[in-house]
Amino acid sequence: FCRDQNLNAHTSSAQEWLSQLNDKSLGLISGFHIIEHMRFQDLFEMIAQSYRVLAPNGLLILETPNPENLLVGSHTFYHDHTHRNPITPTSLTFLLNYHGFIDLELIRLNPYPTKDRLPNENALSERINGHFYGPQDYGIVARKL
């Protein structure tokens, strides 16, 4: 479809595509709902290649399902049979820091509608609402030094 629209499109894995690019040649790399489909070795390589090809102060933006939400981590994540593993914000933060990324901003996204939440406003209901009806996805914005 993209080629039919005269767009420069390629079919490749993220890490393969990035490995073909020059050092410090991009200002931004984004990947929305791709990392949960990768083997750990491929995710590790994709992050390493991203760091290599980003220019100084370049940004890497990743978004993935949020397993902190128990409904996502135990149920809805598995609706897509190509998903491999949920990736926690803690583990992704560690990987990005390991590869040299700085100024990480974690953004929790897409909570369940308010109508689905427990109505009482107390500490217990807030905790349950957070674990079951909180953000279904999260994103991380990371900067290359």
mmCIF file of C-alpha atoms in Angstrom:
data_model
loop_
_atom_site.group_PDB
_atom_site.id
_atom_site.type_symbol
_atom_site.label_atom_id
_atom_site.label_comp_id
_atom_site.label_asym_id
_atom_site.label_seq_id
_atom_site.Cartn_x
_atom_site.Cartn_y
_atom_site.Cartn_z
ATOM 1 C CA PHE A 1 0.000 0.000 0.000
ATOM 2 C CA CYS A 2 2.758 2.443 0.969
ATOM 3 C CA ARG A 3 4.729 1.820 -2.213
ATOM 4 C CA ASP A 4 1.551 2.273 -4.260
ATOM 5 C CA GLN A 5 1.356 5.718 -2.663
ATOM 6 C CA ASN A 6 4.966 6.443 -3.736
ATOM 7 C CA LEU A 7 6.216 6.289 -0.165
ATOM 8 C CA ASN A 8 9.669 4.992 0.703
ATOM 9 C CA ALA A 9 8.647 1.763 2.470
ATOM 10 C CA HIS A 10 10.647 -1.299 3.469
ATOM 11 C CA THR A 11 9.844 -4.668 4.996
ATOM 12 C CA SER A 12 12.336 -5.519 7.730
ATOM 13 C CA SER A 13 12.653 -6.054 11.446
ATOM 14 C CA ALA A 14 13.438 -2.932 13.455
ATOM 15 C CA GLN A 15 16.914 -4.096 14.406
ATOM 16 C CA GLU A 16 17.739 -5.128 10.805
ATOM 17 C CA TRP A 17 16.604 -1.785 9.430
ATOM 18 C CA LEU A 18 18.463 0.204 12.081
ATOM 19 C CA SER A 19 21.662 -1.798 11.514
ATOM 20 C CA GLN A 20 21.763 -0.459 7.918
ATOM 21 C CA LEU A 21 21.668 3.193 8.966
ATOM 22 C CA ASN A 22 24.635 5.476 9.595
ATOM 23 C CA ASP A 23 25.732 6.433 13.098
ATOM 24 C CA LYS A 24 24.004 9.538 14.490
ATOM 25 C CA SER A 25 21.771 9.807 11.405
ATOM 26 C CA LEU A 26 18.312 10.136 13.017
ATOM 27 C CA GLY A 27 16.717 12.600 15.399
ATOM 28 C CA LEU A 28 13.791 10.417 16.440
ATOM 29 C CA ILE A 29 12.870 6.748 16.477
ATOM 30 C CA SER A 30 9.405 5.602 17.518
ATOM 31 C CA GLY A 31 8.006 2.143 18.008
ATOM 32 C CA PHE A 32 4.382 1.753 19.017
ATOM 33 C CA HIS A 33 3.338 -1.717 20.131
ATOM 34 C CA ILE A 34 6.270 -3.574 18.623
ATOM 35 C CA ILE A 35 8.561 -4.490 21.524
ATOM 36 C CA GLU A 36 6.108 -6.956 23.074
ATOM 37 C CA HIS A 37 6.430 -8.981 19.863
ATOM 38 C CA MET A 38 10.244 -9.277 20.116
ATOM 39 C CA ARG A 39 12.493 -11.896 21.619
ATOM 40 C CA PHE A 40 14.681 -10.396 24.347
ATOM 41 C CA GLN A 41 17.808 -10.655 22.177
ATOM 42 C CA ASP A 42 16.066 -8.693 19.405
ATOM 43 C CA LEU A 43 14.777 -6.045 21.822
ATOM 44 C CA PHE A 44 18.289 -5.671 23.275
ATOM 45 C CA GLU A 45 19.752 -5.276 19.770
ATOM 46 C CA MET A 46 17.028 -2.846 18.674
ATOM 47 C CA ILE A 47 17.759 -0.590 21.665
ATOM 48 C CA ALA A 48 21.518 -0.776 21.028
ATOM 49 C CA GLN A 49 21.042 0.046 17.325
ATOM 50 C CA SER A 50 18.668 2.893 18.225
ATOM 51 C CA TYR A 51 21.277 4.449 20.467
ATOM 52 C CA ARG A 52 23.924 4.111 17.751
ATOM 53 C CA VAL A 53 21.877 5.758 14.977
ATOM 54 C CA LEU A 54 20.374 8.555 17.061
ATOM 55 C CA ALA A 55 22.090 11.914 16.929
ATOM 56 C CA PRO A 56 23.019 13.566 20.245
ATOM 57 C CA ASN A 57 19.818 14.603 22.030
ATOM 58 C CA GLY A 58 17.824 12.309 19.715
ATOM 59 C CA LEU A 59 14.723 10.667 21.136
ATOM 60 C CA LEU A 60 13.534 7.085 21.305
ATOM 61 C CA ILE A 61 9.803 6.706 21.954
ATOM 62 C CA LEU A 62 8.369 3.264 22.733
ATOM 63 C CA GLU A 63 4.840 2.253 23.713
ATOM 64 C CA THR A 64 3.651 -1.163 24.867
ATOM 65 C CA PRO A 65 0.823 -2.785 26.879
ATOM 66 C CA ASN A 66 1.116 -2.075 30.596
ATOM 67 C CA PRO A 67 1.383 -5.273 32.673
ATOM 68 C CA GLU A 68 1.056 -3.181 35.865
ATOM 69 C CA ASN A 69 -2.642 -3.298 34.994
ATOM 70 C CA LEU A 70 -3.604 -6.791 36.138
ATOM 71 C CA LEU A 71 -6.326 -7.170 33.498
ATOM 72 C CA VAL A 72 -3.798 -6.360 30.775
ATOM 73 C CA GLY A 73 -0.970 -8.463 32.229
ATOM 74 C CA SER A 74 -3.104 -11.536 32.848
ATOM 75 C CA HIS A 75 -5.751 -11.337 30.141
ATOM 76 C CA THR A 76 -5.997 -8.765 27.344
ATOM 77 C CA PHE A 77 -2.280 -8.953 26.483
ATOM 78 C CA TYR A 78 -2.889 -12.498 25.263
ATOM 79 C CA HIS A 79 -5.699 -11.572 22.856
ATOM 80 C CA ASP A 80 -2.922 -11.021 20.308
ATOM 81 C CA HIS A 81 -1.276 -14.391 19.720
ATOM 82 C CA THR A 82 1.846 -12.738 18.323
ATOM 83 C CA HIS A 83 2.640 -11.127 21.679
ATOM 84 C CA ARG A 84 5.609 -12.818 23.343
ATOM 85 C CA ASN A 85 6.030 -11.320 26.826
ATOM 86 C CA PRO A 86 4.673 -8.359 28.720
ATOM 87 C CA ILE A 87 7.491 -5.869 29.338
ATOM 88 C CA THR A 88 7.353 -4.051 32.639
ATOM 89 C CA PRO A 89 8.200 -0.359 32.891
ATOM 90 C CA THR A 90 10.966 -1.283 35.340
ATOM 91 C CA SER A 91 12.662 -3.715 32.953
ATOM 92 C CA LEU A 92 12.389 -1.382 29.951
ATOM 93 C CA THR A 93 13.740 1.519 32.015
ATOM 94 C CA PHE A 94 16.688 -0.649 33.044
ATOM 95 C CA LEU A 95 17.436 -1.647 29.424
ATOM 96 C CA LEU A 96 17.310 1.942 28.201
ATOM 97 C CA ASN A 97 19.575 3.148 31.018
ATOM 98 C CA TYR A 98 21.957 0.246 30.381
ATOM 99 C CA HIS A 99 22.373 1.368 26.778
ATOM 100 C CA GLY A 100 23.072 4.951 27.809
ATOM 101 C CA PHE A 101 19.712 6.656 27.396
ATOM 102 C CA ILE A 102 18.967 9.466 29.845
ATOM 103 C CA ASP A 103 16.080 11.704 30.899
ATOM 104 C CA LEU A 104 13.552 8.874 30.672
ATOM 105 C CA GLU A 105 9.938 9.963 30.919
ATOM 106 C CA LEU A 106 7.430 7.219 31.689
ATOM 107 C CA ILE A 107 3.904 8.011 30.513
ATOM 108 C CA ARG A 108 1.015 5.766 31.550
ATOM 109 C CA LEU A 109 -1.767 5.813 28.956
ATOM 110 C CA ASN A 110 -5.326 4.724 28.210
ATOM 111 C CA PRO A 111 -6.961 3.936 31.538
ATOM 112 C CA TYR A 112 -10.298 2.177 31.528
ATOM 113 C CA PRO A 113 -13.304 4.537 31.467
ATOM 114 C CA THR A 114 -14.334 6.068 34.779
ATOM 115 C CA LYS A 115 -17.667 4.221 34.598
ATOM 116 C CA ASP A 116 -15.784 0.906 34.966
ATOM 117 C CA ARG A 117 -14.038 1.934 38.184
ATOM 118 C CA LEU A 118 -15.155 1.238 41.737
ATOM 119 C CA PRO A 119 -17.196 4.246 42.837
ATOM 120 C CA ASN A 120 -15.976 4.686 46.418
ATOM 121 C CA GLU A 121 -13.213 7.201 46.944
ATOM 122 C CA ASN A 122 -11.013 5.592 49.574
ATOM 123 C CA ALA A 123 -7.507 4.149 49.696
ATOM 124 C CA LEU A 124 -8.618 0.562 49.001
ATOM 125 C CA SER A 125 -10.845 1.391 46.034
ATOM 126 C CA GLU A 126 -8.138 3.656 44.575
ATOM 127 C CA ARG A 127 -5.605 0.836 44.851
ATOM 128 C CA ILE A 128 -7.960 -1.671 43.226
ATOM 129 C CA ASN A 129 -8.889 0.841 40.518
ATOM 130 C CA GLY A 130 -5.214 1.440 39.800
ATOM 131 C CA HIS A 131 -4.374 -2.263 39.509
ATOM 132 C CA PHE A 132 -7.435 -3.296 37.509
ATOM 133 C CA TYR A 133 -8.688 -0.201 35.699
ATOM 134 C CA GLY A 134 -5.573 1.931 35.422
ATOM 135 C CA PRO A 135 -3.477 2.612 32.331
ATOM 136 C CA GLN A 136 -3.638 -0.181 29.759
ATOM 137 C CA ASP A 137 -0.480 1.011 27.998
ATOM 138 C CA TYR A 138 2.636 2.942 28.828
ATOM 139 C CA GLY A 139 5.146 4.871 26.821
ATOM 140 C CA ILE A 140 8.738 5.822 27.474
ATOM 141 C CA VAL A 141 10.514 8.781 25.956
ATOM 142 C CA ALA A 142 14.297 8.461 26.282
ATOM 143 C CA ARG A 143 17.043 10.831 25.161
ATOM 144 C CA LYS A 144 20.469 9.973 23.850
ATOM 145 C CA LEU A 145 23.219 11.872 25.629
#
